[in-house]
Short mmCIF file of C-alpha atoms and ligand atoms in Angstrom, two decimals:
data_model
loop_
_atom_site.label_atom_id
_atom_site.label_comp_id
_atom_site.label_asym_id
_atom_site.label_seq_id
_atom_site.Cartn_x
_atom_site.Cartn_y
_atom_site.Cartn_z
CA MET X 67 -0.29 0.21 0.05
CA MET X 68 3.23 1.91 -1.00
CA LEU X 69 0.16 5.30 -2.85
CA LYS X 70 -2.29 4.85 0.00
CA GLY X 71 -3.59 8.64 -0.14
CA LYS X 72 -2.31 9.69 -3.42
CA THR X 73 -4.57 10.71 -6.89
CA ALA X 74 -4.07 9.22 -9.45
CA LEU X 75 -5.08 10.92 -13.40
CA VAL X 76 -4.43 8.00 -15.69
CA THR X 77 -6.20 9.68 -19.66
CA GLY X 78 -6.89 6.77 -22.22
CA SER X 79 -7.49 4.15 -19.15
CA THR X 80 -10.72 2.55 -20.23
CA SER X 81 -8.31 0.30 -22.03
CA GLY X 82 -5.03 -1.67 -22.86
CA ILE X 83 -1.78 0.01 -21.10
CA GLY X 84 -3.52 2.81 -19.54
CA LEU X 85 -6.13 0.66 -17.50
CA ALA X 86 -3.12 -2.27 -16.32
CA ILE X 87 -1.53 0.94 -15.00
CA ALA X 88 -3.95 2.38 -13.66
CA ARG X 89 -4.46 -1.01 -12.16
CA SER X 90 -0.81 -1.38 -10.25
CA LEU X 91 -1.73 1.42 -9.00
CA ALA X 92 -4.64 0.69 -6.83
CA ALA X 93 -3.44 -2.04 -5.67
CA GLU X 94 -0.81 -0.34 -4.07
CA GLY X 95 -3.95 1.48 -2.72
CA CYS X 96 -3.89 4.80 -4.95
CA ASP X 97 -7.14 6.32 -4.93
CA LEU X 98 -7.87 6.25 -9.45
CA ILE X 99 -9.65 9.36 -11.51
CA LEU X 100 -10.44 7.34 -15.11
CA ASN X 101 -10.41 8.69 -18.86
CA GLY X 102 -11.30 7.19 -21.81
CA PHE X 103 -13.69 6.85 -24.36
CA GLY X 104 -15.80 2.97 -24.40
CA ASP X 105 -19.72 1.84 -23.22
CA ALA X 106 -20.58 4.29 -20.19
CA ALA X 107 -21.94 0.37 -18.66
CA GLU X 108 -19.27 -1.53 -18.99
CA ILE X 109 -17.25 2.03 -17.53
CA GLU X 110 -19.16 2.17 -14.58
CA ALA X 111 -18.68 -1.90 -14.24
CA LEU X 112 -15.07 -0.84 -14.87
CA VAL X 113 -15.14 2.17 -11.44
CA ALA X 114 -17.24 0.18 -9.63
CA GLU X 115 -14.28 -3.20 -10.07
CA ILE X 116 -11.70 -1.48 -8.69
CA ALA X 117 -12.91 0.27 -6.21
CA ARG X 118 -13.75 -2.89 -4.80
CA THR X 119 -11.17 -5.09 -5.31
CA CYS X 120 -8.83 -2.18 -4.70
CA GLY X 121 -10.54 0.04 -1.11
CA VAL X 122 -10.50 2.93 -3.50
CA ALA X 123 -11.41 5.94 -4.51
CA VAL X 124 -12.43 5.57 -8.04
CA VAL X 125 -13.85 8.73 -10.44
CA TYR X 126 -14.05 8.14 -14.25
CA ASP X 127 -13.96 11.91 -16.23
CA GLY X 128 -14.57 11.32 -20.18
CA ALA X 129 -12.87 14.52 -21.60
CA ASP X 130 -11.63 13.97 -25.28
CA MET X 131 -8.36 14.73 -24.44
CA SER X 132 -7.78 16.15 -27.45
CA LYS X 133 -9.33 19.82 -26.21
CA PRO X 134 -7.71 21.77 -24.37
CA ASP X 135 -11.31 23.04 -22.96
CA GLN X 136 -12.24 19.59 -21.60
CA ILE X 137 -8.49 18.73 -20.06
CA GLU X 138 -9.44 22.19 -17.68
CA ALA X 139 -12.74 20.96 -17.27
CA LEU X 140 -11.68 17.34 -16.02
CA PHE X 141 -8.97 19.29 -13.45
CA ALA X 142 -11.26 21.91 -12.67
CA ASN X 143 -14.57 18.92 -11.20
CA ALA X 144 -12.77 15.37 -10.70
CA ALA X 145 -9.22 16.70 -9.56
CA PRO X 146 -10.08 20.52 -7.67
CA LYS X 147 -7.09 19.76 -5.18
CA GLY X 148 -4.60 17.98 -8.13
CA VAL X 149 -3.40 14.86 -8.82
CA ASP X 150 -0.26 13.25 -7.18
CA ILE X 151 0.45 11.27 -10.06
CA LEU X 152 -0.36 11.33 -14.01
CA VAL X 153 -0.30 9.70 -16.05
CA ASN X 154 -0.21 10.51 -19.36
CA ASN X 155 -1.14 6.87 -21.77
CA ALA X 156 -4.34 8.44 -23.69
CA GLY X 157 -2.84 7.85 -27.50
CA ILE X 158 -3.47 6.71 -31.02
CA GLN X 159 -2.50 5.54 -33.88
CA HIS X 160 -2.80 6.25 -38.26
CA VAL X 161 -0.41 4.79 -40.45
CA ASP X 162 -0.05 5.73 -43.96
CA LYS X 163 2.71 7.46 -46.24
CA ILE X 164 3.42 10.51 -45.61
CA GLU X 165 2.42 11.93 -48.60
CA ASP X 166 -1.10 10.35 -48.04
CA PHE X 167 -1.57 10.58 -44.63
CA PRO X 168 -4.63 12.74 -44.09
CA VAL X 169 -4.29 16.39 -42.65
CA ALA X 170 -7.30 15.42 -39.91
CA GLN X 171 -5.41 12.37 -38.30
CA TRP X 172 -2.23 13.83 -38.00
CA ASP X 173 -3.78 16.80 -36.16
CA ARG X 174 -5.79 14.25 -34.07
CA ILE X 175 -3.09 12.16 -33.22
CA ILE X 176 -0.82 15.48 -31.98
CA ALA X 177 -3.37 16.06 -29.94
CA ILE X 178 -3.86 13.65 -27.80
CA ASN X 179 -0.36 11.78 -28.25
CA LEU X 180 1.68 14.45 -27.03
CA SER X 181 0.17 18.32 -27.01
CA SER X 182 -2.24 16.60 -24.24
CA ALA X 183 0.76 15.74 -21.89
CA PHE X 184 1.46 19.56 -22.08
CA HIS X 185 -2.24 20.68 -21.05
CA THR X 186 -2.38 17.95 -17.99
CA SER X 187 1.53 19.11 -17.01
CA ARG X 188 0.77 22.61 -16.93
CA LEU X 189 -2.40 22.07 -14.50
CA ALA X 190 -0.37 19.64 -12.71
CA LEU X 191 2.52 20.62 -11.64
CA PRO X 192 1.62 23.82 -9.50
CA GLY X 193 -0.20 21.50 -7.65
CA MET X 194 2.30 18.96 -6.74
CA LYS X 195 5.20 21.54 -6.53
CA ALA X 196 3.46 23.07 -3.71
CA ARG X 197 3.34 19.45 -2.45
CA GLY X 198 6.66 18.72 -2.98
CA TRP X 199 6.30 15.06 -4.63
CA GLY X 200 4.85 14.48 -8.03
CA ARG X 201 5.07 11.62 -10.72
CA ILE X 202 4.71 12.49 -13.79
CA LEU X 203 5.29 9.05 -16.53
CA ASN X 204 4.77 9.41 -19.79
CA ILE X 205 3.84 6.67 -22.01
CA ALA X 206 5.83 6.97 -24.46
CA SER X 207 6.96 4.22 -27.73
CA ALA X 208 10.23 2.78 -28.79
CA HIS X 209 8.80 5.10 -31.38
CA GLY X 210 10.21 8.22 -29.50
CA LEU X 211 13.59 7.11 -29.99
CA VAL X 212 13.66 5.96 -32.63
CA ALA X 213 11.40 5.88 -36.07
CA SER X 214 9.39 3.13 -38.67
CA ALA X 215 8.06 4.50 -41.90
CA GLU X 216 4.63 5.54 -42.64
CA LYS X 217 4.25 6.04 -38.44
CA SER X 218 4.82 9.87 -39.33
CA ALA X 219 2.33 12.13 -36.90
CA TYR X 220 3.05 9.08 -34.27
CA VAL X 221 6.69 8.83 -34.16
CA ALA X 222 6.99 12.90 -34.56
CA ALA X 223 4.44 12.87 -31.18
CA LYS X 224 6.04 9.95 -29.51
CA HIS X 225 9.79 12.32 -30.20
CA GLY X 226 7.97 14.92 -29.26
CA ILE X 227 7.02 13.71 -25.78
CA VAL X 228 10.11 12.86 -25.02
CA GLY X 229 11.35 15.65 -25.07
CA LEU X 230 8.81 17.20 -23.84
CA THR X 231 10.06 14.64 -19.97
CA LYS X 232 13.20 16.19 -20.39
CA VAL X 233 11.75 19.89 -20.13
CA ALA X 234 9.66 18.88 -17.26
CA ALA X 235 12.59 17.36 -15.25
CA LEU X 236 14.76 20.47 -15.35
CA GLU X 237 11.92 21.88 -14.46
CA THR X 238 11.32 20.46 -11.15
CA ALA X 239 14.08 19.13 -10.89
CA GLU X 240 14.58 20.35 -7.13
CA SER X 241 11.11 20.19 -6.52
CA GLY X 242 9.90 16.67 -5.55
CA VAL X 243 9.08 15.32 -8.73
CA THR X 244 9.99 13.76 -11.49
CA CYS X 245 8.43 13.24 -14.82
CA ASN X 246 10.11 10.07 -16.68
CA ALA X 247 9.04 8.55 -19.80
CA ILE X 248 7.94 4.88 -20.20
CA CYS X 249 9.17 3.51 -23.83
CA PRO X 250 7.37 -0.17 -24.83
CA GLY X 251 8.29 -1.56 -27.96
CA TRP X 252 4.46 -3.94 -29.40
CA VAL X 253 2.17 -4.95 -26.74
CA ARG X 254 -1.35 -6.85 -27.71
CA THR X 255 -3.59 -4.51 -27.03
CA PRO X 256 -6.52 -2.94 -28.87
CA LEU X 257 -4.28 -0.36 -30.88
CA VAL X 258 -1.59 -3.48 -31.91
CA GLU X 259 -4.09 -5.77 -32.74
CA ARG X 260 -5.35 -3.53 -35.78
CA GLN X 261 -2.00 -2.78 -37.34
CA ILE X 262 -2.15 -6.73 -36.77
CA GLU X 263 -4.75 -7.66 -38.50
CA ALA X 264 -4.27 -5.32 -41.29
CA LYS X 265 -1.14 -7.39 -41.69
CA ALA X 266 -3.17 -10.55 -42.44
CA LYS X 267 -5.17 -9.29 -44.93
CA GLU X 268 -2.36 -7.91 -46.31
CA GLY X 269 0.00 -10.61 -46.50
CA GLY X 270 -3.09 -13.04 -47.38
CA ILE X 271 -2.21 -14.86 -44.06
CA ASP X 272 -3.50 -16.34 -40.54
CA ILE X 273 -3.92 -13.54 -37.07
CA GLU X 274 -0.53 -15.50 -35.58
CA GLU X 275 1.83 -15.75 -38.08
CA ALA X 276 1.15 -11.70 -38.94
CA SER X 277 1.13 -11.90 -35.38
CA ARG X 278 4.95 -13.39 -34.94
CA ASP X 279 5.54 -11.67 -37.80
CA LEU X 280 5.05 -8.39 -36.64
CA LEU X 281 7.57 -8.91 -33.72
CA ALA X 282 10.05 -10.36 -35.99
CA GLU X 283 10.18 -8.34 -38.15
CA LYS X 284 11.33 -5.11 -35.02
CA GLN X 285 11.39 -6.92 -31.88
CA PRO X 286 14.29 -9.41 -30.98
CA THR X 287 12.84 -11.62 -27.55
CA LEU X 288 9.81 -12.00 -30.09
CA ARG X 289 7.56 -11.11 -27.09
CA PHE X 290 4.94 -9.03 -26.42
CA THR X 291 5.51 -6.92 -23.55
CA THR X 292 2.43 -7.50 -21.44
CA PRO X 293 0.16 -4.11 -19.98
CA GLU X 294 0.71 -5.43 -16.21
CA GLN X 295 4.59 -5.57 -17.21
CA LEU X 296 3.90 -1.83 -17.96
CA GLY X 297 1.83 -1.70 -14.74
CA GLY X 298 5.02 -2.93 -12.46
CA VAL X 299 7.02 0.10 -14.16
CA ALA X 300 5.25 2.83 -13.82
CA VAL X 301 4.70 1.73 -9.88
CA PHE X 302 8.15 1.21 -9.34
CA LEU X 303 8.85 5.14 -10.85
CA CYS X 304 5.95 6.59 -8.06
CA SER X 305 8.37 4.44 -5.29
CA PRO X 306 10.86 5.86 -3.21
CA ALA X 307 13.38 3.79 -5.35
CA ALA X 308 13.03 6.05 -8.17
CA ASP X 309 13.00 9.37 -5.94
CA ASN X 310 16.20 10.27 -8.58
CA ILE X 311 14.58 8.28 -11.23
CA THR X 312 14.06 11.90 -13.60
CA GLY X 313 14.12 12.72 -17.05
CA ILE X 314 14.48 8.75 -18.04
CA SER X 315 13.31 7.70 -21.33
CA LEU X 316 13.15 3.65 -20.83
CA PRO X 317 12.36 1.54 -23.43
CA VAL X 318 10.53 -1.90 -22.34
CA ASP X 319 11.07 -3.00 -25.88
CA GLY X 320 12.29 -6.00 -25.80
CA ALA X 321 15.73 -4.70 -26.94
CA TRP X 322 13.52 -3.50 -30.48
CA THR X 323 16.62 0.03 -30.20
CA ALA X 324 19.19 -1.94 -29.45
CA ARG X 325 20.20 -2.45 -33.16
P1 NAD U 541 -5.28 1.30 -26.86
O1 NAD U 541 -6.15 1.76 -27.73
O2 NAD U 541 -5.62 0.19 -26.03
O3 NAD U 541 -6.33 2.22 -25.86
C1 NAD U 541 -6.18 3.50 -25.53
C2 NAD U 541 -6.88 4.51 -24.34
O4 NAD U 541 -7.08 5.78 -24.95
C3 NAD U 541 -7.91 3.72 -24.79
O5 NAD U 541 -8.63 3.92 -23.69
C4 NAD U 541 -9.02 4.80 -24.89
O6 NAD U 541 -10.03 5.18 -24.66
C5 NAD U 541 -8.28 5.93 -25.13
N1 NAD U 541 -8.45 7.23 -26.02
C6 NAD U 541 -8.09 7.69 -27.24
N2 NAD U 541 -8.02 8.40 -27.30
C7 NAD U 541 -9.11 10.40 -26.34
C8 NAD U 541 -9.04 10.46 -26.46
N3 NAD U 541 -8.97 11.66 -27.29
N4 NAD U 541 -9.19 11.16 -25.28
C9 NAD U 541 -9.19 10.82 -24.06
N5 NAD U 541 -8.59 9.60 -24.41
C10 NAD U 541 -9.24 8.61 -25.81
O7 NAD U 541 -4.01 1.43 -26.94
P2 NAD U 541 -2.23 1.31 -26.03
O8 NAD U 541 -1.87 0.04 -26.64
O9 NAD U 541 -3.11 0.57 -24.71
O10 NAD U 541 -1.11 2.39 -25.67
C11 NAD U 541 -2.51 3.53 -24.18
C12 NAD U 541 -0.50 4.09 -25.48
O11 NAD U 541 0.14 3.19 -24.97
C13 NAD U 541 -0.33 5.07 -26.38
O12 NAD U 541 -0.35 6.56 -26.22
C14 NAD U 541 0.14 4.40 -27.16
O13 NAD U 541 0.46 5.08 -28.29
C15 NAD U 541 1.50 3.70 -25.76
N6 NAD U 541 1.81 2.91 -26.73
C16 NAD U 541 1.94 1.64 -27.24
C17 NAD U 541 1.85 0.50 -27.78
C18 NAD U 541 1.07 -0.49 -27.65
O14 NAD U 541 2.02 -1.63 -28.64
N7 NAD U 541 0.51 -0.84 -27.67
C19 NAD U 541 3.27 0.04 -27.64
C20 NAD U 541 4.25 1.58 -27.62
C21 NAD U 541 3.35 2.37 -27.20
#
């Protein structure tokens, strides 16, 4: 119960990595503000289930992370006293060559995967600094460190969030607040499942063969990182052992970026 009495906002926590990180923080006694899209009844059930199983307070705010005014409203309504832990996780993907990339998709990816983290950080930091403790975890990607073709907006946004992480670390260096980026390789969530399905369709192969090809291309361990492992990494970065770890971009990528 290392995080008892703390409150975390995890953006995009109705699915995948964000949900697993939220569960791991709650298992350590942390109160939660969940966020993200999804079926209202399913989200209500999720809120009740985490609150019951972990004995923590859980609220949900459906702010669209591409909209700065909705992010401001989330802080005003769900976190009037601020948050102790901010996990900037909400993210989307679109795959196309630069010359074919829909302009609206570029704008949306930059807004959700990058600018939202600026807005949540600017709103969370005053309270964290005043309390002398805070954790910002930016869920970047191996694509924050290296590129792949046909992912221009995603790679630009993820490199951007790695830069934002470093600036936030410098600006908070003496304050008790740390800011780090986590850079996962392939994690089998709905975001990646769609890419596996596209690969299967393109190659006329089945889903499992497509998932093996996807790993073989980038991730030398040939194993997916699990959302639960990322939850464990997030808890570690919130622990006293990580008090002096700030400004880093931590690959959890099965050696993707080692070569
Ligand atoms: P996912 O699709 O399972 O979850 C994305 C979450 O973001 C969902 O809860 C969704 O509702 C939410 N979301 C999407 N648009 C939103 C918006 N406008 N406002 C608020 N919430 C919004 O995807 P995931 O794989 O769990 O991805 C989570 C993060 O991890 C993303 O930032 C992604 O780039 C990053 N990441 C994923 C992988 C991977 O292999 N899955 C690898 C590296 C990094």
